[in-house]
Amino acid sequence: MKDSKEGVQTHTVRLELVDEPGELLRALKPIADNGGNLLSVFHERGNVTPRGYIPIEVDIEATPERFEAIIDSLHDADINIVQAGAERYSKNLTVILSGHLIDTNLSDTINRIQTETNATVTDLTLSAPEGTGDISSARLQLAIAAGQKDAAMESIRSIASDKDLRIFEPLTMEGEP
Amino acid sequence: MRLAVFGMGAVGRSVVELAGERGHTITAVADSTSAAIDPDGIDTKAVLDKKESEGSVGTANPDDALTASYDVLIEATPTTLGDAEPGFTHTRTALERGRHVVLANKGPVAERYGDLRALERESTGNVLFEATVGGAIPVLSTINNLGPENINAVQGVLNGTTNFILSRMAAEGLGYEHVLAEAQDLGVAKADPTFEVSGNDTALKLVIIANVLAQGERQFSRNDVEVEGIEDIPSSVLGLAREDGNTVRLIGEFTGDSIRIGPRLVPESSALAVPGTRNIVQLETEHAGSLNISGRGTGGSETATAIFTDINRLD
């Protein structure tokens, strides 16, 4: 018994669930099936994300091996993991758009980014030194689910091109150690 | 080696000037309208002075320089798109005569890579083109030394003019037109900087890298590249980038199947955020992580240095 208790840690996992009946149960089942001890579930029913997901936060007690198995089976069940322990499963990305941002309806641009891609705009800074009728620039901070970056950037590029906006993307290759 | 130099811009003039101390003899020199030919070696100082004072290099016909006596033809005429002429004809004539060709002209390598390699196969001469990418930085020889099959992707800053403009704008908060005019005064940017600021110069260099990496399995040309330049980039973009610890650089990237050129957000602390006119190339290797090589990417003597490296490999 000593061995099995060794290395048990508490992990906080943030998930995003589709707003459908049975989804919460579906998300908790892999935790129980893999021997995780569920300490608490915080179901943020009223706090829907811009994409219509419901965030939940669960605290789990498990050994590192079991925790890994839990994460794997959550992935297998297609449950959207935002953060698991120290590891974040969404990526923050910055892009800068430049052009007639106001005349081309900035809020519609943001809206399209949120509905047409799997990215969430988490922060926006506008710089319009010549006034809003002229060329202005906006820095957008995006949260993108892991592995979805290329698809999201592709859609954002096409939204920018529809509106004749220039886009300044981050590097594609990581490159740096 | 006995060299025939075609093109009397900054690169061609540097080759003529430095050839003697590198142990080579110049037997022919040609610009677009004139030529100087002497099988025993031309008086390089006299030719350079004549070019400087009269704008021509001699009284001979440039076509005769093509058929003169030489071991290596140095093709340093201006880069042209499409059929890459007259550089391509110069190259073909030399190869058909069994001579080597060292190119600084990007046109034939970027636009007619397949044709160029086919001519080389038929010839006893070789074609080398280190000088077409990254000036003095040994980009292509590094790729060849590592083995193209061991490199998965490449990205980098390959144009000094645009890098100068972007780093100046970021450092001083100045506008695009102002910095461009300054770059022209300093001779960093040409009177017509379109080829550089539109991203086309970077595009051709990436096409050449991609052709070398593809090893003949696929041929790339300018039409395969998605290009965006830095023209009229607003300084508000650089300001917003800086608030986040980023800067903007014109980055060319080849990821194995596609080539894209465009202004990108680069962390100020990144190796890619080189200052001034410097260039950098980052090779993503299969087994050894990423490898950075940087240095002076433009300039007559820098590019001539790459040409002499190629000539040495022909010995």
XYZ file of N, CA and C in Angstrom, chain A residues 93-99 101 123-130 135-141 153-154 157 165-177, chain B residues 153-155 226 228-234 236-237 239-241 243-244 246 248 251 253-255 260 263-267 269-272 282-284 290 292:
234
model
N -1.173 33.519 -28.781
C -0.561 33.936 -30.027
C -0.892 35.405 -30.240
N 0.078 36.156 -30.731
C -0.189 37.560 -31.010
C -0.139 37.801 -32.511
N -1.135 38.499 -33.035
C -1.063 38.976 -34.419
C -1.369 40.466 -34.410
N -0.825 41.168 -35.398
C -1.155 42.584 -35.540
C -1.845 42.764 -36.887
N -2.980 43.449 -36.873
C -3.684 43.771 -38.116
C -3.504 45.252 -38.365
N -3.407 45.621 -39.631
C -3.198 47.017 -39.948
C -3.973 47.365 -41.208
N -4.555 48.568 -41.228
C -5.329 48.999 -42.390
C -6.484 49.871 -41.935
N -9.075 49.710 -40.185
C -9.710 48.799 -39.229
C -11.094 49.273 -38.822
N -7.377 39.700 -25.882
C -6.927 41.057 -25.601
C -6.774 41.804 -26.914
N -7.060 43.110 -26.870
C -6.916 43.897 -28.086
C -6.381 45.284 -27.735
N -5.371 45.734 -28.470
C -4.851 47.086 -28.300
C -4.881 47.776 -29.648
N -5.509 48.946 -29.693
C -5.632 49.676 -30.960
C -4.685 50.863 -30.954
N -4.018 51.071 -32.068
C -3.172 52.245 -32.204
C -3.577 52.975 -33.477
N -4.082 54.191 -33.318
C -4.547 54.971 -34.470
C -3.973 56.379 -34.389
N -2.653 56.494 -34.650
C -2.005 57.795 -34.474
C -2.542 58.870 -35.425
N -3.090 58.457 -36.577
C -3.591 59.444 -37.542
C -5.097 59.631 -37.415
N -5.211 54.880 -41.572
C -4.647 53.564 -41.281
C -4.444 53.422 -39.769
N -4.975 52.373 -39.223
C -4.711 52.099 -37.814
C -4.243 50.658 -37.682
N -3.704 50.343 -36.510
C -3.190 49.002 -36.275
C -3.763 48.456 -34.974
N -3.972 47.178 -34.927
C -4.493 46.557 -33.710
C -3.712 45.296 -33.400
N -3.326 45.172 -32.129
C -2.662 43.950 -31.700
C -3.691 43.053 -31.027
N -3.815 41.851 -31.521
C -4.783 40.900 -30.980
C -4.046 39.763 -30.308
N -4.479 39.483 -29.074
C -3.944 38.304 -28.419
C -4.976 37.208 -28.554
N -4.732 30.283 -38.163
C -4.017 31.327 -38.899
C -4.505 31.412 -40.344
N -4.780 30.259 -40.922
C -5.296 30.211 -42.298
C -6.599 31.023 -42.411
N -6.017 34.786 -41.918
C -5.448 35.359 -43.141
C -6.546 35.674 -44.154
N -6.924 44.022 -45.131
C -6.082 44.381 -43.993
C -4.750 43.657 -44.128
N -3.671 44.313 -43.667
C -2.378 43.625 -43.632
C -2.272 42.874 -42.325
N -1.653 41.728 -42.391
C -1.538 40.921 -41.183
C -0.066 40.651 -40.874
N 0.286 40.813 -39.613
C 1.647 40.546 -39.149
C 1.563 39.349 -38.218
N 2.033 38.228 -38.719
C 1.895 36.968 -37.984
C 3.152 36.675 -37.174
N 3.013 35.826 -36.173
C 4.236 35.349 -35.504
C 4.962 34.360 -36.413
N 6.148 33.973 -36.042
C 6.925 33.015 -36.825
C 6.196 31.682 -36.892
N 6.309 31.018 -38.029
C 5.692 29.705 -38.177
C 6.534 28.635 -37.493
N 7.842 28.706 -37.757
C 8.754 27.735 -37.144
C 9.157 28.254 -35.774
N 9.204 27.374 -34.824
C 9.611 27.809 -33.489
C 11.086 28.206 -33.507
N 11.922 27.297 -33.994
C 13.327 27.626 -34.215
C 14.173 27.777 -32.969
N 13.727 28.612 -32.057
C 14.553 28.911 -30.881
C 14.583 27.725 -29.916
N 15.692 27.527 -29.244
C 15.744 26.453 -28.260
C 14.924 26.819 -27.007
N 13.482 22.357 -42.634
C 12.897 23.668 -42.907
C 13.960 24.737 -42.756
N 13.690 25.871 -43.373
C 14.637 26.984 -43.332
C 13.857 28.273 -43.146
N 14.342 29.147 -42.285
C 13.753 30.484 -42.239
C 14.866 31.485 -41.991
N 4.431 32.720 -51.937
C 3.468 33.694 -51.448
C 4.286 34.845 -50.856
N 4.743 38.864 -49.477
C 4.223 40.144 -49.019
C 5.416 40.987 -48.630
N 5.418 42.234 -49.016
C 6.575 43.088 -48.752
C 6.387 43.971 -47.537
N 7.263 44.945 -47.417
C 7.199 45.841 -46.245
C 6.849 47.276 -46.653
N 6.410 47.485 -47.914
C 6.132 48.843 -48.377
C 5.138 49.544 -47.454
N 5.455 50.782 -47.118
C 4.556 51.643 -46.341
C 4.067 51.007 -45.050
N 4.880 50.199 -44.449
C 4.500 49.573 -43.185
C 4.327 50.695 -42.135
N 3.165 50.766 -41.465
C 2.934 51.867 -40.526
C 3.794 51.717 -39.268
N 2.965 52.456 -36.418
C 2.137 51.996 -35.287
C 2.245 50.479 -35.109
N 2.506 49.760 -36.199
C 2.669 48.301 -36.102
C 3.920 47.968 -35.287
N 5.336 49.905 -33.132
C 5.081 50.336 -31.753
C 4.311 49.279 -30.972
N 3.254 48.759 -31.590
C 2.444 47.729 -30.919
C 3.262 46.457 -30.681
N 4.102 46.133 -31.646
C 4.930 44.930 -31.515
C 5.877 45.093 -30.331
N 5.621 46.866 -27.612
C 4.971 46.788 -26.285
C 4.936 45.352 -25.780
N 5.004 44.416 -26.697
C 4.928 42.993 -26.357
C 6.290 42.310 -26.375
N 8.219 42.333 -28.977
C 8.460 41.836 -30.328
C 8.991 42.939 -31.231
N 9.463 43.601 -35.842
C 9.000 43.067 -37.117
C 10.206 42.831 -38.023
N 10.632 37.982 -43.037
C 11.111 36.607 -42.895
C 10.724 35.784 -44.125
N 10.479 31.867 -45.411
C 10.464 30.535 -44.814
C 10.136 29.472 -45.859
N 10.822 28.356 -45.724
C 10.543 27.190 -46.563
C 10.328 26.023 -45.616
N 9.115 25.461 -45.655
C 8.785 24.450 -44.661
C 8.712 23.047 -45.266
N 7.012 30.991 -48.115
C 6.269 32.220 -47.828
C 7.244 33.309 -47.408
N 6.308 40.090 -43.615
C 6.733 40.677 -42.346
C 6.146 39.876 -41.185
N 6.995 39.476 -40.249
C 6.540 38.639 -39.132
C 6.905 39.287 -37.803
N 6.130 38.925 -36.783
C 6.447 39.359 -35.428
C 7.532 38.431 -34.894
N 8.650 39.019 -34.502
C 9.791 38.243 -34.032
C 10.163 38.760 -32.649
N 10.337 37.888 -31.660
C 10.767 38.368 -30.343
C 12.083 39.149 -30.463
N 14.392 39.315 -28.554
C 15.517 38.534 -28.049
C 15.898 37.396 -28.998
N 15.126 37.224 -30.061
C 15.374 36.111 -30.972
C 16.616 36.339 -31.818
N 17.263 35.240 -32.167
C 18.428 35.329 -33.058
C 18.041 35.910 -34.412
N 16.767 35.773 -34.770
C 16.317 36.266 -36.074
C 16.206 37.787 -36.134
N 18.328 30.327 -40.520
C 18.136 29.318 -39.481
C 17.739 28.007 -40.166
N 18.573 26.995 -40.001
C 18.283 25.696 -40.613
C 17.724 24.769 -39.545
N 16.579 24.179 -39.835
C 15.965 23.239 -38.903
C 16.429 21.845 -39.324
N 18.103 23.407 -34.262
C 18.233 24.480 -35.249
C 19.631 25.064 -35.224
N 21.984 28.303 -36.619
C 21.915 29.674 -37.140
C 23.235 30.078 -37.759
